[in-house]
Tab-separated table of C-alpha atoms and ligand atoms in Angstrom:
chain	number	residue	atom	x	y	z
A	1	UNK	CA	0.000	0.000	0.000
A	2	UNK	CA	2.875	2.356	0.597
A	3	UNK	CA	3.368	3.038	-3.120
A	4	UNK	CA	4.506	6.244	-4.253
A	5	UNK	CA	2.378	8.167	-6.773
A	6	UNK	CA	4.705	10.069	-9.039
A	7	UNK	CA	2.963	11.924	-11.640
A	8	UNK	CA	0.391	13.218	-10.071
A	9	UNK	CA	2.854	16.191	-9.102
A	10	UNK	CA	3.154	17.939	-5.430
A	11	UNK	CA	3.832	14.556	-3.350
A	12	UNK	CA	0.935	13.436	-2.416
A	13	UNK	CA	1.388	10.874	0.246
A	14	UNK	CA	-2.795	9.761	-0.455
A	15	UNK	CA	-3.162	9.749	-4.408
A	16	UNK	CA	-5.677	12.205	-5.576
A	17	UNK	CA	-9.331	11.168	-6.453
A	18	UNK	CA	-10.022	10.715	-10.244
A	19	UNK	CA	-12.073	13.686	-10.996
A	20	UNK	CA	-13.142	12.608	-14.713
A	21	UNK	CA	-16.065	10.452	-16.004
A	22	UNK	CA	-13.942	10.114	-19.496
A	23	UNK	CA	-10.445	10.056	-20.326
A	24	UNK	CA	-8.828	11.935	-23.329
A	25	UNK	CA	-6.772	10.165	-26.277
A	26	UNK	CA	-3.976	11.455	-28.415
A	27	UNK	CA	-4.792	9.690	-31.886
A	28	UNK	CA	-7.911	7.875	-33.042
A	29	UNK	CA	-6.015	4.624	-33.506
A	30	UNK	CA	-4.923	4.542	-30.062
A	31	UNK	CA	-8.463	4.969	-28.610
A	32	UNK	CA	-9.175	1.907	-31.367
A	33	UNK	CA	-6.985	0.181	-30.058
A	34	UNK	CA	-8.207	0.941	-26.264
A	35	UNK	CA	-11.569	-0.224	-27.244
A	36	UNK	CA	-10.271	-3.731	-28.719
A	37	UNK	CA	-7.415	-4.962	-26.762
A	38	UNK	CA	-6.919	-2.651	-23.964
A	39	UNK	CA	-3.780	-0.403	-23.043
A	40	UNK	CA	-2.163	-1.361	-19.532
A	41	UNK	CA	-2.376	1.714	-17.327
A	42	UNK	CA	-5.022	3.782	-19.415
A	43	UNK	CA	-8.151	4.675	-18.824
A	44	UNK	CA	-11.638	4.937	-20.999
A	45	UNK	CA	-14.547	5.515	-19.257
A	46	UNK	CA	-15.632	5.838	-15.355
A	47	UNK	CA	-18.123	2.919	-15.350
A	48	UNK	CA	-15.170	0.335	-17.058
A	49	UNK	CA	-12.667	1.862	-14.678
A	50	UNK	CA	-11.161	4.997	-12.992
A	51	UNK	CA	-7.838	5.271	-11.749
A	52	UNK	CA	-9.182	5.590	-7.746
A	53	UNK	CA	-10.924	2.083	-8.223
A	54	UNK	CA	-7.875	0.649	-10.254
A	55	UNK	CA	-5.882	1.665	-6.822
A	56	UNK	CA	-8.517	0.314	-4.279
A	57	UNK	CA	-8.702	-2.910	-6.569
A	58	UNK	CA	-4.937	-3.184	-6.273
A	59	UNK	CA	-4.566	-3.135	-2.658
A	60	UNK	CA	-7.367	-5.496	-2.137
A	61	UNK	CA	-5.623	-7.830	-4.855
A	62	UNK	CA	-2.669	-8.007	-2.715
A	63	UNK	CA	-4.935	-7.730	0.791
A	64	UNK	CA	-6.248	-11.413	-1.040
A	65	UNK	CA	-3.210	-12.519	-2.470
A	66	UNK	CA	-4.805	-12.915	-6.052
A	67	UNK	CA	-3.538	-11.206	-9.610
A	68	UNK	CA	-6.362	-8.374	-9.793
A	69	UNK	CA	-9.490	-7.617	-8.130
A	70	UNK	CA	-12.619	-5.111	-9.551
A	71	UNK	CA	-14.835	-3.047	-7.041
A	72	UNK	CA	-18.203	-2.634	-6.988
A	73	UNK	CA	-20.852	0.139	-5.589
A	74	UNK	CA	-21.845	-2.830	-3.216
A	75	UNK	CA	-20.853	-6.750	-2.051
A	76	UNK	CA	-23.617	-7.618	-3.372
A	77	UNK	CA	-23.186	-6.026	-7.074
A	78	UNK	CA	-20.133	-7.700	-7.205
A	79	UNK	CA	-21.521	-11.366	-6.278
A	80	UNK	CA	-24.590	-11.038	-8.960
A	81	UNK	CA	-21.369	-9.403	-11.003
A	82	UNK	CA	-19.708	-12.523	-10.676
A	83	UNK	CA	-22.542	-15.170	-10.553
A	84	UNK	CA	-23.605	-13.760	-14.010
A	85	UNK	CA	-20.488	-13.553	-15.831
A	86	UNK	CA	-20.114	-17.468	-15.600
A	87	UNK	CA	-23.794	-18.471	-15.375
A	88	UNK	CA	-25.951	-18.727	-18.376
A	89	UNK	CA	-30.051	-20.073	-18.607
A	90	UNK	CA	-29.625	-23.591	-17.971
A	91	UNK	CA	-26.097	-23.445	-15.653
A	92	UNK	CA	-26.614	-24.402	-12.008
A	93	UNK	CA	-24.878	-23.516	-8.628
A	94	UNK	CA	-24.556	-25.694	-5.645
A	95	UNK	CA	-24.396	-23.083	-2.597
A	96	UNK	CA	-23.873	-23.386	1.266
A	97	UNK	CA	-27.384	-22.911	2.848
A	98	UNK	CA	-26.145	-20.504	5.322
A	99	UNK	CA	-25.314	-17.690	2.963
A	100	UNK	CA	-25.836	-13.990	3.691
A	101	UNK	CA	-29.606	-13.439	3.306
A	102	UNK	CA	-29.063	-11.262	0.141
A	103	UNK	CA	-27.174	-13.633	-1.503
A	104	UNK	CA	-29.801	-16.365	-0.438
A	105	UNK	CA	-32.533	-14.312	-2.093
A	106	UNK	CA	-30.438	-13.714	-5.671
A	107	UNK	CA	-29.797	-17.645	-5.924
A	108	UNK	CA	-33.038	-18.817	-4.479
A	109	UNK	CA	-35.092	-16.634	-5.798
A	110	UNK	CA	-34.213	-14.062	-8.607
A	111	UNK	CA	-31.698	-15.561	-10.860
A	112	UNK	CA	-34.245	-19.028	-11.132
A	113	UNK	CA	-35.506	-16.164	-13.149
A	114	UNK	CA	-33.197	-16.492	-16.147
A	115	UNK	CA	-32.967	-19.338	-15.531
A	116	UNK	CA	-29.881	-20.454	-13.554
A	117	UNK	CA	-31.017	-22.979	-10.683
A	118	UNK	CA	-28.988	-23.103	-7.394
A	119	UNK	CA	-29.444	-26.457	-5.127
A	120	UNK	CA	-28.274	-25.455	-1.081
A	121	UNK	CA	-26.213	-27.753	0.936
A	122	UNK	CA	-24.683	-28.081	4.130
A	123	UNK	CA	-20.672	-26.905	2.509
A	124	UNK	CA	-19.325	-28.662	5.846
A	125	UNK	CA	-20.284	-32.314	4.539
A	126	UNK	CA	-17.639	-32.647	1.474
A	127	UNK	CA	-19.746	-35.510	0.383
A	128	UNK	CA	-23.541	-34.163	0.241
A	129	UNK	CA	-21.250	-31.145	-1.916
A	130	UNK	CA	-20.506	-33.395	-4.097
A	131	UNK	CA	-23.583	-35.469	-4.754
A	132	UNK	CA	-25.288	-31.851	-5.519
A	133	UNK	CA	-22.569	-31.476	-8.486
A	134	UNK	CA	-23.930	-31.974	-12.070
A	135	UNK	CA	-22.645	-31.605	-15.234
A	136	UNK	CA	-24.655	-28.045	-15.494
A	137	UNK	CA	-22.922	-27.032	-12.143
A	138	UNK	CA	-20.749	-23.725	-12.831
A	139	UNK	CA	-19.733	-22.453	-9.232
A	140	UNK	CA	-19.817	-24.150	-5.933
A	141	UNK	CA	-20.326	-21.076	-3.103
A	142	UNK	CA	-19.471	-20.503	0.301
A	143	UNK	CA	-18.435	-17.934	3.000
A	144	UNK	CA	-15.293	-18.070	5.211
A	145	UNK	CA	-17.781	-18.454	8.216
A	146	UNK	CA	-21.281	-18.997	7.419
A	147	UNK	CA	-23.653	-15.945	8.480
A	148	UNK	CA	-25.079	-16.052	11.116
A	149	UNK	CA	-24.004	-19.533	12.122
A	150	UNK	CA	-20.192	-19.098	11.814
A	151	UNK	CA	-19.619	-22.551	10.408
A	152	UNK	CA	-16.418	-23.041	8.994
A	153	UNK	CA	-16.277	-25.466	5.766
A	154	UNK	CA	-12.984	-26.684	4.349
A	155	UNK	CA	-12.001	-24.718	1.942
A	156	UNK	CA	-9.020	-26.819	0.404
A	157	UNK	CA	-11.443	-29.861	0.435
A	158	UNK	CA	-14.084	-27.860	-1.425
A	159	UNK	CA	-11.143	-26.596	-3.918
A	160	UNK	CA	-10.368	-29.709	-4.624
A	161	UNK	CA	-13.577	-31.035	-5.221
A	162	UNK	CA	-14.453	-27.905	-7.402
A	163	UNK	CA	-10.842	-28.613	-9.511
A	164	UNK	CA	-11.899	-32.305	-9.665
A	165	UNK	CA	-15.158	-31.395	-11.644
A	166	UNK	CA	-13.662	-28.649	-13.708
A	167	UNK	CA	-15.761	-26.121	-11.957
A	168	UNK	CA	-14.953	-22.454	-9.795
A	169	UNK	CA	-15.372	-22.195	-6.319
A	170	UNK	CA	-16.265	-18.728	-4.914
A	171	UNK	CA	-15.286	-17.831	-1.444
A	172	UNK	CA	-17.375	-14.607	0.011
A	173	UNK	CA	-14.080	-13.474	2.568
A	174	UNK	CA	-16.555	-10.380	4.305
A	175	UNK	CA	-16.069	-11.872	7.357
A	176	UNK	CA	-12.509	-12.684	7.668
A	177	UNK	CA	-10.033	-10.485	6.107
A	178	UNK	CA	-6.172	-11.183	6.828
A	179	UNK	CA	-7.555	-14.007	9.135
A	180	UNK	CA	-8.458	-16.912	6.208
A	181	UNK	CA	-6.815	-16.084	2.497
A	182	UNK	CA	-9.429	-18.365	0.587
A	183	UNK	CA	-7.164	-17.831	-2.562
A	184	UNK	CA	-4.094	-19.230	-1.105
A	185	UNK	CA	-6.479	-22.509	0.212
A	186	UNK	CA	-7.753	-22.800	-4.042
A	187	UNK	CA	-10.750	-20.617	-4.599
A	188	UNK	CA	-10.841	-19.159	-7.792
A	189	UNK	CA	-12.717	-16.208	-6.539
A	190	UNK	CA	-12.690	-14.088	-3.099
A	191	UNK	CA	-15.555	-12.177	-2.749
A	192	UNK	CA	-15.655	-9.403	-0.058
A	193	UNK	CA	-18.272	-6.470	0.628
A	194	UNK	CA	-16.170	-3.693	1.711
A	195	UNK	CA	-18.840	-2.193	3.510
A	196	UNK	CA	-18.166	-4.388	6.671
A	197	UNK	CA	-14.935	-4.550	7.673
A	198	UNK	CA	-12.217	-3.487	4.606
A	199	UNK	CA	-14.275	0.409	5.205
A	200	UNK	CA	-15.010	-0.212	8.867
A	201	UNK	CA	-16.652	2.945	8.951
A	202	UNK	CA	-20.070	2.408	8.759
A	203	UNK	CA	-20.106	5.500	5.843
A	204	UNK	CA	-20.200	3.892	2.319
A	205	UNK	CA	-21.083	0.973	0.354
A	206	UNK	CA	-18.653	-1.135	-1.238
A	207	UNK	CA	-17.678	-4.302	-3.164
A	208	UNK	CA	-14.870	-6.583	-4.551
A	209	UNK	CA	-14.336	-9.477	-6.606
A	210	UNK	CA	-10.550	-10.597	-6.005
A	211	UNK	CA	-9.143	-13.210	-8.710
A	212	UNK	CA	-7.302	-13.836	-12.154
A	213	UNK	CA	-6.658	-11.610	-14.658
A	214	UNK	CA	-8.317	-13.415	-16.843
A	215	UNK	CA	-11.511	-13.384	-14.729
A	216	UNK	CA	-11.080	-9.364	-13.789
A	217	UNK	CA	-10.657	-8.488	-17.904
A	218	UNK	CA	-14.030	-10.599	-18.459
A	219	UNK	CA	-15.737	-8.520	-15.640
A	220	UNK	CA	-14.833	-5.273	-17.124
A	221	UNK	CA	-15.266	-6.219	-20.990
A	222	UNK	CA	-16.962	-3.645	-22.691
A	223	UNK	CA	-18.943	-6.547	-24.930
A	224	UNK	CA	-19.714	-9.428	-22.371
A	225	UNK	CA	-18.743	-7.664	-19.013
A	226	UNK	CA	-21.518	-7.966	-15.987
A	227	UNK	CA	-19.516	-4.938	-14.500
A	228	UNK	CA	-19.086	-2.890	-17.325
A	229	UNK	CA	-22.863	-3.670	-18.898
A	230	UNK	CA	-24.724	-4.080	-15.472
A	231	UNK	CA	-23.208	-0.929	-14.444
A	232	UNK	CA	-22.671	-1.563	-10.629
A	233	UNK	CA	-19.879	1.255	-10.178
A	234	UNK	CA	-18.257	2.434	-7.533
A	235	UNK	CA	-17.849	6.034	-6.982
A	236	UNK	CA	-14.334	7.455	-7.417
A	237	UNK	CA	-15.065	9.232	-4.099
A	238	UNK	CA	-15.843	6.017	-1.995
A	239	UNK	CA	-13.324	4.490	-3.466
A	240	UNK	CA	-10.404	6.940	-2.649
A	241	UNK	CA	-12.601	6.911	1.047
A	242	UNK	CA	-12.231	3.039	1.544
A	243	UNK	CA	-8.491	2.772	-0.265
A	244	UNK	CA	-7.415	5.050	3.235
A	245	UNK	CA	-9.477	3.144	5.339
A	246	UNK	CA	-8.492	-0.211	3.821
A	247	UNK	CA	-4.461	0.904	5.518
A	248	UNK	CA	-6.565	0.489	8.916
A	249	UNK	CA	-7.745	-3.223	8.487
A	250	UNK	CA	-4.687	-5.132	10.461
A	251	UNK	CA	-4.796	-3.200	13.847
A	252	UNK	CA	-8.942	-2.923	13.717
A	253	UNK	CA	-8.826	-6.946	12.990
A	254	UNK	CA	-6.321	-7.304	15.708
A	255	UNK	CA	-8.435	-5.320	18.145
A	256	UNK	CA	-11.753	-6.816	16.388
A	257	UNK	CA	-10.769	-10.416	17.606
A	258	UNK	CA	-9.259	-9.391	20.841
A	259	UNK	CA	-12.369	-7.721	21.789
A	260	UNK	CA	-14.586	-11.032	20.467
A	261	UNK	CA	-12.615	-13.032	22.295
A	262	UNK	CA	-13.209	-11.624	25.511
A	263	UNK	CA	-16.737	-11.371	25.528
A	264	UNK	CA	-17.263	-15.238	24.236
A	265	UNK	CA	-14.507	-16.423	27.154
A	266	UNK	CA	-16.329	-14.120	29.746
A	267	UNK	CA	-20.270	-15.320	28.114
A	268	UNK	CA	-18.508	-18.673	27.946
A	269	UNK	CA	-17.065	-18.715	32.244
A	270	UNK	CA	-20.639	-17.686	32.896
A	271	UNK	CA	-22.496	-20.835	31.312
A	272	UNK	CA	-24.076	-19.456	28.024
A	273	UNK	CA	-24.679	-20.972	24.741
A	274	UNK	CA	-21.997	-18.514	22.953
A	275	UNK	CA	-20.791	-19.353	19.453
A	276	UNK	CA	-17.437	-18.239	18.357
A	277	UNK	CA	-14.655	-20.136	16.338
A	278	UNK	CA	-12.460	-18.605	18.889
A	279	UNK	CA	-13.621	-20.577	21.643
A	280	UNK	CA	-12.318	-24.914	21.697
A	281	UNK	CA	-16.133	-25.517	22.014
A	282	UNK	CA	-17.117	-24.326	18.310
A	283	UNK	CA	-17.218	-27.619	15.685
A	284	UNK	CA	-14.505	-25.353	13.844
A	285	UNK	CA	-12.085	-24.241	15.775
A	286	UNK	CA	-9.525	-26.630	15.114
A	287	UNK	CA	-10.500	-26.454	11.229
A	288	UNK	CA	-10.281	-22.331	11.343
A	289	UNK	CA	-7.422	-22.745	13.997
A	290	UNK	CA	-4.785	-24.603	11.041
A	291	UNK	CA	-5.522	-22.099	8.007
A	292	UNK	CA	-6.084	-19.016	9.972
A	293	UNK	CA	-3.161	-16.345	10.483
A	294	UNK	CA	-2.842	-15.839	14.019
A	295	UNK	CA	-1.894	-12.293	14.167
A	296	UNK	CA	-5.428	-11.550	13.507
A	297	UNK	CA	-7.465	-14.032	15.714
A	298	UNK	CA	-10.372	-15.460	15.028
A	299	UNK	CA	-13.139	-12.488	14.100
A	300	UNK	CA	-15.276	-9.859	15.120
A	301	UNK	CA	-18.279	-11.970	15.361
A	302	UNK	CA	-20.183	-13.811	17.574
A	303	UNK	CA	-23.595	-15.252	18.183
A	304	UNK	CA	-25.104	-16.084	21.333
A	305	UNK	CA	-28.454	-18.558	22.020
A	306	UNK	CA	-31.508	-16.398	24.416
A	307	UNK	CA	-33.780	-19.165	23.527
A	308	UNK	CA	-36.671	-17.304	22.100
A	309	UNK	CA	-37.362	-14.322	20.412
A	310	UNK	CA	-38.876	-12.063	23.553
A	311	UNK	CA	-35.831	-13.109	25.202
A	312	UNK	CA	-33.692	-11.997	22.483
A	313	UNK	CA	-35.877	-8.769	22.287
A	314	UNK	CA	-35.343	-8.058	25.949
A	315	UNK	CA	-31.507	-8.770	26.092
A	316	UNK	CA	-30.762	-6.525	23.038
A	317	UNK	CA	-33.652	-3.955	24.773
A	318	UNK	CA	-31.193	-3.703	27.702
A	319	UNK	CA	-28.057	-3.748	25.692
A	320	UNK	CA	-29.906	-0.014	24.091
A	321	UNK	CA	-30.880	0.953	27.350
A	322	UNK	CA	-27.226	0.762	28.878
A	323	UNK	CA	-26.007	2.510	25.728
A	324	UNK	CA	-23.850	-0.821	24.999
A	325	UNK	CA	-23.061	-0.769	21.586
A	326	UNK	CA	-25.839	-0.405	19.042
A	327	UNK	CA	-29.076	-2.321	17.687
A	328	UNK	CA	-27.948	-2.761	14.003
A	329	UNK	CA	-27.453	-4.717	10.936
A	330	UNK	CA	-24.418	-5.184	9.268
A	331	UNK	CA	-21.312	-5.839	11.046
A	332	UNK	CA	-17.250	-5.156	10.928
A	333	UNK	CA	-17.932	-1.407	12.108
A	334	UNK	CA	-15.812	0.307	14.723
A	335	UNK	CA	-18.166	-0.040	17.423
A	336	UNK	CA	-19.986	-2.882	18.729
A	337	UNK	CA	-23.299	-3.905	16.112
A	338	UNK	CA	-25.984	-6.598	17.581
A	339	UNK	CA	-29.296	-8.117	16.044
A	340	UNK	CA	-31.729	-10.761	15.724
A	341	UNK	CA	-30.696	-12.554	12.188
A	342	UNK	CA	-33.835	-14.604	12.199
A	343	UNK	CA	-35.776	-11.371	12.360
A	344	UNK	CA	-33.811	-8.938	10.291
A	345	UNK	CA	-30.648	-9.770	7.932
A	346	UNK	CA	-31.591	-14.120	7.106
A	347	UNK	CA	-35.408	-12.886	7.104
A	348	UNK	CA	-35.123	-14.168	3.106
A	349	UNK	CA	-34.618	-17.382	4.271
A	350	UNK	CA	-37.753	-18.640	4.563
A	351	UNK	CA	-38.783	-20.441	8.759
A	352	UNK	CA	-38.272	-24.363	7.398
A	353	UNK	CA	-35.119	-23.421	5.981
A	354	UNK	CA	-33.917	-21.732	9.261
A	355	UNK	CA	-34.965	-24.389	11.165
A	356	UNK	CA	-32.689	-27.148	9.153
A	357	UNK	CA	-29.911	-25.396	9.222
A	358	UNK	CA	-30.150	-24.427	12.910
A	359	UNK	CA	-31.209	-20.792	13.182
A	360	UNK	CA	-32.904	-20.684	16.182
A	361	UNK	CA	-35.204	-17.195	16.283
A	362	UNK	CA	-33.570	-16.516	19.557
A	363	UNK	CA	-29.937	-16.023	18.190
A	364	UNK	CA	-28.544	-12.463	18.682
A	365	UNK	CA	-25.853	-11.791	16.421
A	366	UNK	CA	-23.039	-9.442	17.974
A	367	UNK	CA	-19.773	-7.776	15.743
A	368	UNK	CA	-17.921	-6.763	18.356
A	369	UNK	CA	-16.038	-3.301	17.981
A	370	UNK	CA	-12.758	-1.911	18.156
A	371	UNK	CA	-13.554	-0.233	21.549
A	372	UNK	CA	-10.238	0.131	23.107
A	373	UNK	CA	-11.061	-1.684	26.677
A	374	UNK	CA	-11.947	-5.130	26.104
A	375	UNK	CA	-12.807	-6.223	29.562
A	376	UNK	CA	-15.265	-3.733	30.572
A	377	UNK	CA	-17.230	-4.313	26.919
A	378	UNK	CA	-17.313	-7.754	28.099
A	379	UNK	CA	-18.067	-7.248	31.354
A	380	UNK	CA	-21.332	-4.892	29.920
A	381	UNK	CA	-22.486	-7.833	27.945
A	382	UNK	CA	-22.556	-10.554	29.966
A	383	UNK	CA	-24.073	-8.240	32.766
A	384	UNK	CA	-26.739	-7.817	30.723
A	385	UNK	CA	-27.265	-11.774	29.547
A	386	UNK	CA	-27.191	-12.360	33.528
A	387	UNK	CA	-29.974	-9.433	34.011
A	388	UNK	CA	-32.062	-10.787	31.101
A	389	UNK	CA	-30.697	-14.408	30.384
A	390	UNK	CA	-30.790	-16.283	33.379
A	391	UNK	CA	-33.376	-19.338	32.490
A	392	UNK	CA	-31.648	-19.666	29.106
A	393	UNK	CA	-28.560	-20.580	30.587
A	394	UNK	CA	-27.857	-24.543	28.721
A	395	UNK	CA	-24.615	-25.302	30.155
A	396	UNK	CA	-23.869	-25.630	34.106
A	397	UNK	CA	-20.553	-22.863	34.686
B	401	PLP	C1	-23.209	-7.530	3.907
B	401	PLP	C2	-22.806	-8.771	3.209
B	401	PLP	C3	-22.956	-8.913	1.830
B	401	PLP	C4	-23.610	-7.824	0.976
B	401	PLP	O1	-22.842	-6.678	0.903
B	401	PLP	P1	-23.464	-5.208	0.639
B	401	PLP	O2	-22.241	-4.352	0.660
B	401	PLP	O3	-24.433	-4.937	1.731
B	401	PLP	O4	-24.125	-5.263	-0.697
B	401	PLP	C5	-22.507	-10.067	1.237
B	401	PLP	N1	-21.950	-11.058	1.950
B	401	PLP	C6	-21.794	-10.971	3.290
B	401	PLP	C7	-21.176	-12.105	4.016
B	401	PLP	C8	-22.221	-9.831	3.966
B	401	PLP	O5	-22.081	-9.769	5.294
């Protein structure tokens, strides 16, 4: 990230933010030539790509370890991006069944549309993955750690599997930057939506598609190109915004995980059902444990069992009333988030659906901020579950 940017004059230490929608030639055959094979380090035309996004897409190319990356206004232009550019009528995609809700919704129910079917499994049983496979199947698709659940599957298996049947597996990384590099396990494709914790700041909206070349050039061509035809771009402003942000990530993941961790140890000590893949209780944690980079821990997020809804509804209700953290979707901002999944952000997925894959209505979903004391944020929240939580206690402390 510490690159210098010579030729923009005056030293800027922060490179300025492209301030043009088009971008001039010299002769008519080079803009020809622009237009049918591309020139390395020009530029064209904002919505094929600017020179802020071409910087933002470099640093999250090397963030994921991949050859190039394209941005998007949103995560989840850049998965229907990506989806469509190697999915025609008649292709099919075998997904985890614990995707983000949005992504859920788009496979499940919009792109059966135009045809493309996608069958959901459970991505931690190698075997069921495989038995969904076809010969229409395009894309096999899972997240680091399943939202809301935080299931972990294994990522080299699934490469393999996908490389054994000539098909791409696309990893959505939103959850674990720096911690899990799906890329360097064999995905084809790392998927992040900046918006959580590559921005942290809870002020824009923002996507990325990390992988070949090959893959970026069909994304952007000006012919066939689901980014350059859909027209999901990313503003040079929010770009340039998230690019300074992005130089953030590695102490706010450090200090994400720290904090995570001491909540689900102190929620843990007092006898509650508390899922992290930080703690030796979660299914994962070895799994997570043996590809994950231990500078940055083990994540921001957590999710802890009230039992029912009203319980849920009261906990979080004296969470607000304490002024700890806030009642929120999304996650990966600086302070702490918390809400209800079942009743809010995997409200697409429709109640059977929950129920199979274990989404109990009671779950409250925490990301747990970069607040600077760790103890005292974990002290707040477990006071509360011991105000509120009592009778939902499962496990004798
Ligand atoms: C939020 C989220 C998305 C969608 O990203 P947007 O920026 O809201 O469009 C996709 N995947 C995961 C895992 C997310 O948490």
């Amino acid at each position: 990230m510490n690159r210098k940017f010579e030729g923009f004059g005056y030293g800027h230490v922060n490179p300025p933010i492209s301030d043009s929608a088009m971008f001039e030639f010299e002769t008519a055959a080079e803009m020809t030539e622009m237009f049918e094979i591309g020139l390395p380090g020009r530029f064209l035309y904002g919505r094929h790509l600017s020179p802020s996004n071409a910087l933002l897409a470099e640093s999250l190319a090397e963030l994921e370890g991949t050859e190039s990356a394209a941005v998007f206004a949103t995560g989840m232009g850049g998965i229907a991006c990506a989806l469509m550019q190697v999915c025609s009528a008649g292709s099919e995609v075998v997904a985890s069944r614990t995707v983000y809700g949005g992504t859920y919704a788009l496979l499940g129910n919009l792109l059966p549309r135009f045809g493309v079917k996608t069958t959901f499994v459970d991505m931690n049983d190698l075997a069921t993955v495989e038995r969904a496979i076809t010969p229409k199947t395009k894309v096999l698709y899972c997240e680091t750690f399943s939202n809301p659940l935080l299931a972990i599957p294994d990522l080299k298996g699934l490469a393999q599997l996908a490389k054994s049947h000539g098909i791409l597996l696309f990893v959505d990384n939103t959850f674990a930057p720096l911690i899990v590099k799906p890329f360097e396990l064999g995905a084809d494709l790392v998927i992040h939506s900046l918006t959580k914790y590559c921005n942290g700041m809870g002020d824009h909206l923002g996507g990325a598609v990390c992988s070949s070349r090959e893959f970026v050039g069909q994304l952007l061509d000006v012919n066939q190109g689901m980014s350059m035809l859909l027209g999901p771009t990313m503003d040079a402003q929010v770009s340039s915004a998230i690019r300074k942000n992005l130089q953030t990530l590695p102490v706010r993941m450090k200090q994400h995980s720290a904090n995570a961790m001491a909540v689900s140890q102190e929620l843990w000590d007092r006898g509650y059902s508390v899922v992290y893949p930080g703690l030796p209780s979660h299914p994962d944690h070895s799994r997570l444990a043996e590809c994950a980079n231990p500078d940055y821990g083990f994540g921001g997020v957590l999710t802890l069992d009230c039992g029912n809804r009203d319980l849920g509804d009261t906990f979080m209700q004296d969470l607000v009333s304490r002024h700890v953290g806030h009642l929120a979707v999304s996650l990966g901002f600086v302070q702490t988030l918390f809400s209800m999944p079942a009743c809010s952000t995997s409200s697409e997925i429709p109640e059977t659906e929950r129920e199979r894959m274990g989404l109990s209505t009671g779950f409250v979903r925490f990301s747990i901020g970069v607040e600077p004391d760790s103890k005292t944020l974990a002290m707040e929240i477990a006071d509360s579950a011991d105000r509120i939580l009592r009778s939902a206690k499962r496990r004798s402390a």
